[in-house]
PDB file of C-alpha atoms in Angstrom:
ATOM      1  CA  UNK A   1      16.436  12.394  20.567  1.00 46.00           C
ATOM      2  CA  UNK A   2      17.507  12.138  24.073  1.00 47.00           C
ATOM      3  CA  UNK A   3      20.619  12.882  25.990  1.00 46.00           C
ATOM      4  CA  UNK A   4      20.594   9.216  27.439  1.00 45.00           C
ATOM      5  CA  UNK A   5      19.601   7.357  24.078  1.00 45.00           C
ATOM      6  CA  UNK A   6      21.948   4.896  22.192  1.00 45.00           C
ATOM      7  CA  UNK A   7      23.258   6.502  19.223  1.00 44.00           C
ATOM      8  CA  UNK A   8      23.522   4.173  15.910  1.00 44.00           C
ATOM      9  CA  UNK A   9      26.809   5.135  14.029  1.00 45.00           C
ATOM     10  CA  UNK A  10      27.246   2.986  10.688  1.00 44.00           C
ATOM     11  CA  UNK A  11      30.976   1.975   9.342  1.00 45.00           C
ATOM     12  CA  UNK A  12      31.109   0.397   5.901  1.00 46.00           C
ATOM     13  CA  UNK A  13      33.661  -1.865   6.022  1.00 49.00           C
ATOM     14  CA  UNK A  14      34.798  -4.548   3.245  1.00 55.00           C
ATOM     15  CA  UNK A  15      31.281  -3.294   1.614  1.00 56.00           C
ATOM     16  CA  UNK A  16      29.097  -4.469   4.267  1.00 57.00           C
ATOM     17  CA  UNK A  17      27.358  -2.057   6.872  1.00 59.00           C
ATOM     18  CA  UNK A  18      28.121  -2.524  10.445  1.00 60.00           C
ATOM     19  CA  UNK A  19      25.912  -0.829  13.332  1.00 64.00           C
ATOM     20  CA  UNK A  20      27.501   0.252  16.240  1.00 65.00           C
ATOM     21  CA  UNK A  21      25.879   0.841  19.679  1.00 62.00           C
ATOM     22  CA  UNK A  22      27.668   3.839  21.656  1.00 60.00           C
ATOM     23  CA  UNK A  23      26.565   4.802  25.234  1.00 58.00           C
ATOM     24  CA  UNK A  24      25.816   8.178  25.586  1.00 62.00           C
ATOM     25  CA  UNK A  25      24.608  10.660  29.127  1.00 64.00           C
ATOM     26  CA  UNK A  26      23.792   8.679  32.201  1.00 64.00           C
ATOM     27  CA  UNK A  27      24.999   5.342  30.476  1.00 72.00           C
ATOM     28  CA  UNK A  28      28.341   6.378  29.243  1.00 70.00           C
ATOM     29  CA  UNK A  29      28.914   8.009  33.189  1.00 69.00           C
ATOM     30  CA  UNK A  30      27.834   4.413  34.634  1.00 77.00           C
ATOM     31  CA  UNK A  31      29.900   2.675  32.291  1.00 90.00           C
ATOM     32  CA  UNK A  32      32.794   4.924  33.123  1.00 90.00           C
ATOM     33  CA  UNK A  33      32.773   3.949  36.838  1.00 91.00           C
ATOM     34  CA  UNK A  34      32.664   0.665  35.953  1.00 92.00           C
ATOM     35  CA  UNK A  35      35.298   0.671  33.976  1.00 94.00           C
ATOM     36  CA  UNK A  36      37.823   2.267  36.542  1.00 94.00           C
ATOM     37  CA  UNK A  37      36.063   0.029  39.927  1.00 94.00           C
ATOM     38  CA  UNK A  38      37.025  -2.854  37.310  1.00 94.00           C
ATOM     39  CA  UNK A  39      40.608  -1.180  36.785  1.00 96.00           C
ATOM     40  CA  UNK A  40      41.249  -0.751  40.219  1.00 95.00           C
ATOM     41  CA  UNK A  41      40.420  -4.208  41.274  1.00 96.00           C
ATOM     42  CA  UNK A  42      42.570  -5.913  38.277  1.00 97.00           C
ATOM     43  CA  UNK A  43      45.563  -3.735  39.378  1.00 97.00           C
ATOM     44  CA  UNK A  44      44.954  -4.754  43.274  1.00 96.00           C
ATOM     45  CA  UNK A  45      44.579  -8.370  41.964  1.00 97.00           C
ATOM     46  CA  UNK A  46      47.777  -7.908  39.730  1.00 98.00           C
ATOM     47  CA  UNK A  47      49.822  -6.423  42.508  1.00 98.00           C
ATOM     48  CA  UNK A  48      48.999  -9.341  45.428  1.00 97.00           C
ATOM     49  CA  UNK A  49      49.875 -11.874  42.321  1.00 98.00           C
ATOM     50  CA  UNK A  50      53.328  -9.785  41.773  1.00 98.00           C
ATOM     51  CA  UNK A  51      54.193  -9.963  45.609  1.00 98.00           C
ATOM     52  CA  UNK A  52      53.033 -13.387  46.197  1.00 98.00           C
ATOM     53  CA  UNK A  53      55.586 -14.479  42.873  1.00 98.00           C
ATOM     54  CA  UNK A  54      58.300 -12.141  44.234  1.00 97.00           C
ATOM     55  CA  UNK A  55      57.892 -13.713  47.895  1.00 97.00           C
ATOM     56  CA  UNK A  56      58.238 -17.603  46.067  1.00 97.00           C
ATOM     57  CA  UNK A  57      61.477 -15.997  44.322  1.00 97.00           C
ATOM     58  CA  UNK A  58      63.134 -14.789  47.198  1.00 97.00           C
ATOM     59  CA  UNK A  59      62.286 -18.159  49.262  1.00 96.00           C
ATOM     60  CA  UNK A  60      63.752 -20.070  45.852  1.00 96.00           C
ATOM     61  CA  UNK A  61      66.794 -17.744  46.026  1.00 96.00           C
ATOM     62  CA  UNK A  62      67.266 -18.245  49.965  1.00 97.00           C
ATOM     63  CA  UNK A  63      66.760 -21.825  49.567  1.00 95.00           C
ATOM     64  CA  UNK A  64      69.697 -21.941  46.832  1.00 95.00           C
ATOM     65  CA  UNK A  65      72.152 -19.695  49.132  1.00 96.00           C
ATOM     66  CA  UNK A  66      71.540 -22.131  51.749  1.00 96.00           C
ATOM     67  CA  UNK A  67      72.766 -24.862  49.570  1.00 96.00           C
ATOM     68  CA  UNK A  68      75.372 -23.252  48.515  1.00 96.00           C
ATOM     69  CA  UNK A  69      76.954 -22.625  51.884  1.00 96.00           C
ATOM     70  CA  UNK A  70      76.302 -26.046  52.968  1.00 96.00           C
ATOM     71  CA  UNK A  71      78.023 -27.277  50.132  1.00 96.00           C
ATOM     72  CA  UNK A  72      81.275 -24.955  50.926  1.00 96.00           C
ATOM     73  CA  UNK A  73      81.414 -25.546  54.231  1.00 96.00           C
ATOM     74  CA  UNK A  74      81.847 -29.694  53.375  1.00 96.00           C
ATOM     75  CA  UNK A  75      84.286 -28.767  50.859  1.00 94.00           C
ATOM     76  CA  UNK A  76      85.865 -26.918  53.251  1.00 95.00           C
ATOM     77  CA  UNK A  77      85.775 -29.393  56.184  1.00 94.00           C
ATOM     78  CA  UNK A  78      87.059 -32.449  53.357  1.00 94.00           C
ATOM     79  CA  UNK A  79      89.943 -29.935  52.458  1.00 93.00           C
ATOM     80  CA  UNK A  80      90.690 -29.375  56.505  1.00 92.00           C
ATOM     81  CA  UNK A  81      90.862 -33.236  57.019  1.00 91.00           C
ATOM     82  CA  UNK A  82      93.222 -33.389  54.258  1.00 87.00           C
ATOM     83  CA  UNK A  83      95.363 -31.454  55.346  1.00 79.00           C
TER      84      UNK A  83
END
């Protein structure tokens, strides 16, 4: 048996046998760097999506302030003319 074959485990569950295929040597080493490249570009993805939602929040916040104040500032010109 070789260093870079597939080794067959068996797991008996509910009764029935189950093979399992694990990755061993030169396989298990590929797999491995594919596995973190594939982590590093879902946390690259993940981070433009968090600033992209952030940047929409802060516009929605802005735009809200500015309402706000408009709002105030014809209260407060309604309450000057009042008076």
């Amino acid at each position: 048996m070789s260093i870079d074959s597939t080794v067959e485990q068996e797991s008996h569950t509910k009764g029935h046998a189950a093979r399992i295929s694990t990755p061993t040597g030169a396989d298990s080493a590929s797999s491995t760097t594919g596995l973190i490249s594939s982590l590093a570009t879902d946390i690259g993805e993940l981070m433009r999506s968090e600033l992209q939602l952030a940047r929409a929040e802060i516009s929605e916040s802005i735009d809200s302030a500015k309402a706000g104040l408009i709002s105030m500032c014809m209260g407060a010109a309604v309450l000057l003319a009042g008076v």
